[in-house]
Amino acid sequence: MQAEIIAVGTEILLGQVVDTNSAFIARELAGAGIEVYYHSLVGDNADRLTGVVKQARSRSDLVVISGGLGPTKDDLTKQTVAHLLGVKLVENEAAMTKIKNHFATTGKPLTPNNRLQALYLAGSQPLKNSTGMAVGAFYQAPDDEADMLLLPGPPSEMQPMMTHEAVPALRAAYQRHEYLTSRVLRFFGIGESQLTTKLGDLIEHQTNPTIASYAKRNEVTLRLTASTTGSAEAQTLLDQMTATIKERVGDYLYGYGDDNSLANVVVQRLIDQHLTITGAESLTAGEFQSTIGSIPGVSAVFPGGFVTYANRAKHDLLGIPQRIIDNDGVVSEATAKEMAERSRKLLDTDLALSFTGVAGPDSLEGQPAGTVWLGLAQRGQAPQAKLMHFAGTRGDIRMRSVLTGLDWLRRLIPAAK
Amino acid sequence: MQAEIIAVGTEILLGQVVDTNSAFIARELAGAGIEVYYHSLVGDNADRLTGVVKQARSRSDLVVISGGLGPTKDDLTKQTVAHLLGVKLVENEAAMTKIKNHFATTGKPLTPNNRLQALYLAGSQPLKNSTGMAVGAFYQAPDDEADMLLLPGPPSEMQPMMTHEAVPALRAAYQRHEYLTSRVLRFFGIGESQLTTKLGDLIEHQTNPTIASYAKRNEVTLRLTASTTGSAEAQTLLDQMTATIKERVGDYLYGYGDDNSLANVVVQRLIDQHLTITGAESLTAGEFQSTIGSIPGVSAVFPGGFVTYANRAKHDLLGIPQRIIDNDGVVSEATAKEMAERSRKLLDTDLALSFTGVAGPDSLEGQPAGTVWLGLAQRGQAPQAKLMHFAGTRGDIRMRSVLTGLDWLRRLIPAAK
């Protein structure tokens, strides 16, 4: 069972709009156990659309098209596919009623082109559009020919139709007993090449679950995907592979899930452990505090803190002695420790992180861009500091500083059981 | 001259990541006067990639591929294309030097697979990667065969390479006599539909320059594109259209250029006018300061400031009287003014902005998420405040608050002549 996805629309061909439909459809198909090998994209042009659909039908069992079901003269998908398949377009009564009601409610005139949205391929299963007017269609072709799934282009219409109408129709038609279940593992502090080298044999011999690595900005994720007939079996397979991976690179594994982040993990642990935190930021200029401030619920553990960009702010706001700045410099172990400890005391928190360094592009105190001292203060303990050397742009160096600080906290604060 | 675009990567094929590269490349090609008729997308699979590239070369004059230039064994693009073209891969010295320097700086081991990133197609023009390590390539094929352009997959690497390396190479190779010259106008505080309505007749009758609007996150841009044989003629056309547009919506126009931002415009004006600034942030938790802190040179005008997330920090760090917090609440005109004026005085700056409001998802003091007071203090003047109501997620509300504050500053501080 092999599918391919075609997006139709001149505005996406020209790059004026990014096609998010194909990615959504691919994920939904994967969840239904249907593999996708190709995506294509063409403009609102009947000849080129015909060519792309013909080719897709020649190499796949199912062709999914989004876009071109609307009322304007650019919308050619239904007409083109009907012509190619040699079937007629017929009116869907439910869709026509919805269109009539819409125009009656809004008081606008029902123009003939709006009636086009109620047409679908004869012999296909019409798919209800809960958020718009253009009806979709699932066409099961005779013999070995490829089936066709036609969806509207606007994501707000396509997504509910795909999830609630098309996927159940596909599952019923193809009697998919195998389900795909995914788990995402998130890593910080290890590069993709190093991670995949350490897991080389697992990746080489992957079968079930499969393992896919992906390098994101400043982190790497692994997606494990199990194909099973039941969810308990899937969880077992995923748990076993997760345990194997953790044995090798668990130190860098900070969390799970598509929407997770290091800041989210750290803030949840602070909340769980009732630990309060503040920050004193020089080169990061508030980015650490803004990052933890983006997590809902952080107010329980974060009262606020200090942005001490200039030396005078380090002195005026935190009281860092001028002799430390003069003797050690601001990019120094001593300054990092003082910034952390003094901000912690001023706001009476359990923890404080400090950031002082060279964001670039110019060097500072003779130290090159990317030189960063991080300080950590803990109630009842002597402050610590560590020196990092980051590469990249000013933005990279600042973000990397923040993430390294968050990772220091993650390693310090145990996860709740 | 007809091009097509291929994106390579299993994570985009499966829909785990949305392909934004093809849209970006399509826009850049349009700017260089090159038409695009097809986009395709395949996974990290040599056979299917070969098939797609063969087909693309059979129907187009230029094939642009993004993705698959990295160091892992999934990265197959260069090897596959080299095999298909019958050319070798050779090492680019500049890229290899950059790779060696990176690993020397970070102290991580240089594994053999990282050396792969310095390889490019023999006989092609190597394209520098200013933000990463994988070198790109522009290959001009003999006779009538299709040329190839190979770009890295990460958008942060692909975009600068496409704009600054590939487009000039394409222009030079194809000797485009008619040059397209673009100017981007950036607007804040007006929606795309409102903007295009106000400019409706200009957009309707556009010929030269053309006008294209794009709704970005929290701003709208207009791209004017003039097609001329000389640059003076282009500037005249663009200047005339810009003047016409400014007459109608100039109030919302904050700047020009692809890489510009409201923060950049404001920081440049502060520097030009020798005005210093600080901030006191509650709901934004440092995002305003972090945003201006991201602009190189900001140290001349920004000493630092305050993150006063909890009420106690507003009292302890700024000295906001408890009676104001008790009587007016923290989401109030009085608190916004006090935060701005007290932070300004503490750091003795010319200006200060404050942010206090409800980031959500929960309401606060009986006020719904999105209720935000901004305060502005100026040396020698009474502080001001204004009330905003923003929609969206917690992140949207915070970002919108910061941008509204920056726009307030932009309207206050005149541009240098």
Short mmCIF file of N, CA and C in Angstrom, two decimals, chain A residues 258-352:
data_model
loop_
_atom_site.label_atom_id
_atom_site.label_comp_id
_atom_site.label_asym_id
_atom_site.label_seq_id
_atom_site.Cartn_x
_atom_site.Cartn_y
_atom_site.Cartn_z
N ASP A 258 6.60 15.82 20.56
CA ASP A 258 6.77 16.75 19.44
C ASP A 258 6.84 18.20 19.90
N ASP A 259 6.08 18.55 20.93
CA ASP A 259 5.96 19.96 21.31
C ASP A 259 6.75 20.31 22.56
N ASN A 260 7.67 19.48 22.94
CA ASN A 260 8.41 19.70 24.17
C ASN A 260 9.61 20.63 23.94
N SER A 261 10.17 21.14 25.02
CA SER A 261 11.40 21.95 24.92
C SER A 261 12.15 21.83 26.23
N LEU A 262 13.44 22.16 26.17
CA LEU A 262 14.27 22.12 27.37
C LEU A 262 13.71 23.06 28.44
N ALA A 263 13.25 24.25 28.01
CA ALA A 263 12.67 25.20 28.97
C ALA A 263 11.44 24.60 29.65
N ASN A 264 10.62 23.91 28.88
CA ASN A 264 9.43 23.30 29.44
C ASN A 264 9.78 22.24 30.49
N VAL A 265 10.75 21.39 30.15
CA VAL A 265 11.17 20.33 31.08
C VAL A 265 11.70 20.95 32.37
N VAL A 266 12.55 21.97 32.24
CA VAL A 266 13.17 22.58 33.42
C VAL A 266 12.11 23.27 34.29
N VAL A 267 11.22 24.03 33.66
CA VAL A 267 10.20 24.74 34.45
C VAL A 267 9.29 23.73 35.16
N GLN A 268 8.93 22.64 34.49
CA GLN A 268 8.09 21.63 35.16
C GLN A 268 8.81 21.04 36.37
N ARG A 269 10.10 20.80 36.23
CA ARG A 269 10.84 20.24 37.37
C ARG A 269 10.94 21.23 38.51
N LEU A 270 11.16 22.51 38.19
CA LEU A 270 11.20 23.54 39.23
C LEU A 270 9.86 23.58 39.98
N ILE A 271 8.78 23.53 39.21
CA ILE A 271 7.44 23.57 39.84
C ILE A 271 7.24 22.32 40.70
N ASP A 272 7.58 21.17 40.15
CA ASP A 272 7.40 19.92 40.89
C ASP A 272 8.20 19.90 42.19
N GLN A 273 9.41 20.47 42.16
CA GLN A 273 10.30 20.41 43.32
C GLN A 273 10.18 21.67 44.19
N HIS A 274 9.26 22.58 43.84
CA HIS A 274 9.07 23.82 44.60
C HIS A 274 10.36 24.60 44.76
N LEU A 275 11.09 24.74 43.67
CA LEU A 275 12.34 25.49 43.68
C LEU A 275 12.15 26.79 42.92
N THR A 276 12.48 27.92 43.56
CA THR A 276 12.36 29.21 42.88
C THR A 276 13.69 29.59 42.22
N ILE A 277 13.57 30.44 41.19
CA ILE A 277 14.76 30.76 40.40
C ILE A 277 14.74 32.21 39.93
N THR A 278 15.93 32.77 39.76
CA THR A 278 16.05 34.08 39.12
C THR A 278 17.23 34.02 38.16
N GLY A 279 17.48 35.15 37.49
CA GLY A 279 18.59 35.20 36.56
C GLY A 279 19.21 36.58 36.53
N ALA A 280 20.49 36.63 36.16
CA ALA A 280 21.19 37.89 35.93
C ALA A 280 21.89 37.73 34.59
N GLU A 281 21.47 38.54 33.63
CA GLU A 281 21.90 38.30 32.25
C GLU A 281 22.65 39.47 31.67
N SER A 282 23.82 39.19 31.15
CA SER A 282 24.55 40.22 30.43
C SER A 282 24.37 39.97 28.92
N LEU A 283 25.17 39.10 28.32
CA LEU A 283 25.09 38.97 26.85
C LEU A 283 23.73 38.50 26.37
N THR A 284 23.01 37.73 27.19
CA THR A 284 21.72 37.19 26.75
C THR A 284 20.59 38.21 26.93
N ALA A 285 20.83 39.27 27.70
CA ALA A 285 19.95 40.46 27.76
C ALA A 285 18.47 40.14 28.01
N GLY A 286 18.20 39.09 28.79
CA GLY A 286 16.81 38.77 29.12
C GLY A 286 16.29 37.53 28.41
N GLU A 287 17.09 36.93 27.54
CA GLU A 287 16.59 35.79 26.77
C GLU A 287 16.34 34.55 27.64
N PHE A 288 17.17 34.35 28.66
CA PHE A 288 16.92 33.22 29.57
C PHE A 288 15.59 33.42 30.31
N GLN A 289 15.40 34.60 30.85
CA GLN A 289 14.18 34.86 31.62
C GLN A 289 12.95 34.85 30.72
N SER A 290 13.10 35.41 29.52
CA SER A 290 11.99 35.41 28.57
C SER A 290 11.62 33.98 28.17
N THR A 291 12.64 33.13 28.06
CA THR A 291 12.39 31.74 27.65
C THR A 291 11.65 30.97 28.73
N ILE A 292 12.08 31.09 29.98
CA ILE A 292 11.32 30.39 31.03
C ILE A 292 9.97 31.09 31.24
N GLY A 293 9.93 32.40 31.00
CA GLY A 293 8.67 33.14 31.13
C GLY A 293 7.63 32.74 30.10
N SER A 294 8.05 32.05 29.04
CA SER A 294 7.08 31.63 28.01
C SER A 294 6.29 30.39 28.43
N ILE A 295 6.71 29.74 29.52
CA ILE A 295 6.05 28.49 29.93
C ILE A 295 4.91 28.81 30.91
N PRO A 296 3.67 28.41 30.59
CA PRO A 296 2.56 28.67 31.52
C PRO A 296 2.83 28.04 32.90
N GLY A 297 2.48 28.76 33.94
CA GLY A 297 2.67 28.24 35.29
C GLY A 297 3.99 28.65 35.92
N VAL A 298 4.87 29.31 35.17
CA VAL A 298 6.20 29.64 35.69
C VAL A 298 6.13 30.65 36.84
N SER A 299 5.01 31.36 36.95
CA SER A 299 4.93 32.38 38.00
C SER A 299 5.07 31.76 39.40
N ALA A 300 4.80 30.48 39.54
CA ALA A 300 4.95 29.82 40.85
C ALA A 300 6.40 29.76 41.30
N VAL A 301 7.35 29.83 40.37
CA VAL A 301 8.76 29.62 40.72
C VAL A 301 9.67 30.76 40.29
N PHE A 302 9.16 31.72 39.53
CA PHE A 302 10.01 32.76 38.95
C PHE A 302 9.48 34.16 39.28
N PRO A 303 10.12 34.88 40.23
CA PRO A 303 9.62 36.21 40.57
C PRO A 303 10.06 37.28 39.57
N GLY A 304 11.17 37.07 38.88
CA GLY A 304 11.75 38.08 37.99
C GLY A 304 13.25 38.06 38.14
N GLY A 305 13.91 39.09 37.60
CA GLY A 305 15.37 39.11 37.69
C GLY A 305 15.96 40.32 37.02
N PHE A 306 17.21 40.17 36.58
CA PHE A 306 18.03 41.32 36.20
C PHE A 306 18.62 41.17 34.80
N VAL A 307 18.56 42.27 34.06
CA VAL A 307 19.31 42.35 32.82
C VAL A 307 20.42 43.36 33.07
N THR A 308 21.64 42.88 33.14
CA THR A 308 22.79 43.75 33.45
C THR A 308 23.73 43.72 32.27
N TYR A 309 23.33 44.46 31.25
CA TYR A 309 24.07 44.42 29.98
C TYR A 309 25.38 45.21 30.11
N ALA A 310 25.29 46.43 30.61
CA ALA A 310 26.49 47.27 30.76
C ALA A 310 27.13 47.01 32.12
N ASN A 311 28.42 47.33 32.22
CA ASN A 311 29.12 47.16 33.49
C ASN A 311 28.44 47.95 34.61
N ARG A 312 27.97 49.14 34.25
CA ARG A 312 27.38 49.99 35.28
C ARG A 312 26.10 49.35 35.84
N ALA A 313 25.35 48.61 35.02
CA ALA A 313 24.17 47.91 35.54
C ALA A 313 24.58 46.77 36.46
N LYS A 314 25.69 46.11 36.14
CA LYS A 314 26.17 45.04 37.03
C LYS A 314 26.49 45.62 38.42
N HIS A 315 27.04 46.80 38.40
CA HIS A 315 27.40 47.46 39.65
C HIS A 315 26.15 48.05 40.33
N ASP A 316 25.34 48.82 39.57
CA ASP A 316 24.21 49.53 40.18
C ASP A 316 23.09 48.59 40.61
N LEU A 317 22.77 47.60 39.78
CA LEU A 317 21.61 46.74 40.11
C LEU A 317 22.00 45.59 41.02
N LEU A 318 23.20 45.04 40.83
CA LEU A 318 23.57 43.85 41.60
C LEU A 318 24.60 44.15 42.68
N GLY A 319 25.25 45.29 42.58
CA GLY A 319 26.29 45.60 43.56
C GLY A 319 27.59 44.84 43.36
N ILE A 320 27.86 44.40 42.16
CA ILE A 320 29.15 43.73 41.89
C ILE A 320 30.26 44.74 42.18
N PRO A 321 31.22 44.40 43.03
CA PRO A 321 32.28 45.36 43.37
C PRO A 321 33.09 45.75 42.13
N GLN A 322 33.40 47.04 42.06
CA GLN A 322 34.14 47.55 40.91
C GLN A 322 35.50 46.85 40.78
N ARG A 323 36.07 46.45 41.92
CA ARG A 323 37.40 45.82 41.85
C ARG A 323 37.36 44.47 41.13
N ILE A 324 36.23 43.76 41.24
CA ILE A 324 36.13 42.48 40.52
C ILE A 324 36.07 42.74 39.02
N ILE A 325 35.24 43.73 38.65
CA ILE A 325 35.15 44.07 37.22
C ILE A 325 36.52 44.53 36.71
N ASP A 326 37.23 45.34 37.53
CA ASP A 326 38.53 45.86 37.11
C ASP A 326 39.60 44.76 37.06
N ASN A 327 39.60 43.91 38.07
CA ASN A 327 40.68 42.90 38.16
C ASN A 327 40.43 41.68 37.29
N ASP A 328 39.21 41.18 37.34
CA ASP A 328 38.91 39.92 36.64
C ASP A 328 38.29 40.14 35.27
N GLY A 329 37.67 41.32 35.09
CA GLY A 329 36.92 41.56 33.84
C GLY A 329 35.49 41.09 34.01
N VAL A 330 34.61 41.52 33.08
CA VAL A 330 33.21 41.09 33.19
C VAL A 330 33.00 39.70 32.63
N VAL A 331 33.85 39.30 31.68
CA VAL A 331 33.76 37.94 31.15
C VAL A 331 34.72 37.08 31.95
N SER A 332 34.27 36.69 33.14
CA SER A 332 35.18 35.98 34.05
C SER A 332 34.39 35.10 35.00
N GLU A 333 35.09 34.15 35.56
CA GLU A 333 34.51 33.26 36.54
C GLU A 333 33.99 34.04 37.75
N ALA A 334 34.79 35.00 38.21
CA ALA A 334 34.42 35.75 39.42
C ALA A 334 33.14 36.54 39.18
N THR A 335 33.04 37.22 38.02
CA THR A 335 31.85 38.00 37.74
C THR A 335 30.63 37.10 37.59
N ALA A 336 30.78 35.98 36.91
CA ALA A 336 29.65 35.06 36.73
C ALA A 336 29.11 34.59 38.09
N LYS A 337 30.04 34.23 38.99
CA LYS A 337 29.62 33.76 40.32
C LYS A 337 28.93 34.87 41.12
N GLU A 338 29.53 36.07 41.06
CA GLU A 338 28.93 37.20 41.79
C GLU A 338 27.54 37.53 41.26
N MET A 339 27.40 37.54 39.94
CA MET A 339 26.10 37.86 39.34
C MET A 339 25.04 36.86 39.80
N ALA A 340 25.39 35.57 39.79
CA ALA A 340 24.42 34.55 40.18
C ALA A 340 24.07 34.68 41.66
N GLU A 341 25.08 34.77 42.51
CA GLU A 341 24.84 34.77 43.95
C GLU A 341 24.12 36.04 44.40
N ARG A 342 24.52 37.18 43.84
CA ARG A 342 23.89 38.43 44.27
C ARG A 342 22.43 38.53 43.78
N SER A 343 22.16 38.06 42.59
CA SER A 343 20.76 38.11 42.12
C SER A 343 19.90 37.15 42.95
N ARG A 344 20.48 35.99 43.30
CA ARG A 344 19.74 35.02 44.11
C ARG A 344 19.39 35.62 45.48
N LYS A 345 20.36 36.28 46.08
CA LYS A 345 20.10 36.88 47.41
C LYS A 345 19.10 38.03 47.32
N LEU A 346 19.23 38.87 46.28
CA LEU A 346 18.33 40.02 46.16
C LEU A 346 16.87 39.58 46.03
N LEU A 347 16.63 38.47 45.36
CA LEU A 347 15.24 38.02 45.20
C LEU A 347 14.94 36.80 46.09
N ASP A 348 15.92 36.40 46.91
CA ASP A 348 15.72 35.32 47.89
C ASP A 348 15.15 34.06 47.24
N THR A 349 15.78 33.64 46.15
CA THR A 349 15.33 32.42 45.46
C THR A 349 16.24 31.25 45.82
N ASP A 350 15.80 30.05 45.45
CA ASP A 350 16.61 28.85 45.71
C ASP A 350 17.77 28.74 44.73
N LEU A 351 17.55 29.23 43.52
CA LEU A 351 18.54 29.08 42.45
C LEU A 351 18.68 30.38 41.69
N ALA A 352 19.83 30.57 41.06
CA ALA A 352 19.99 31.68 40.11
C ALA A 352 21.01 31.28 39.07
#
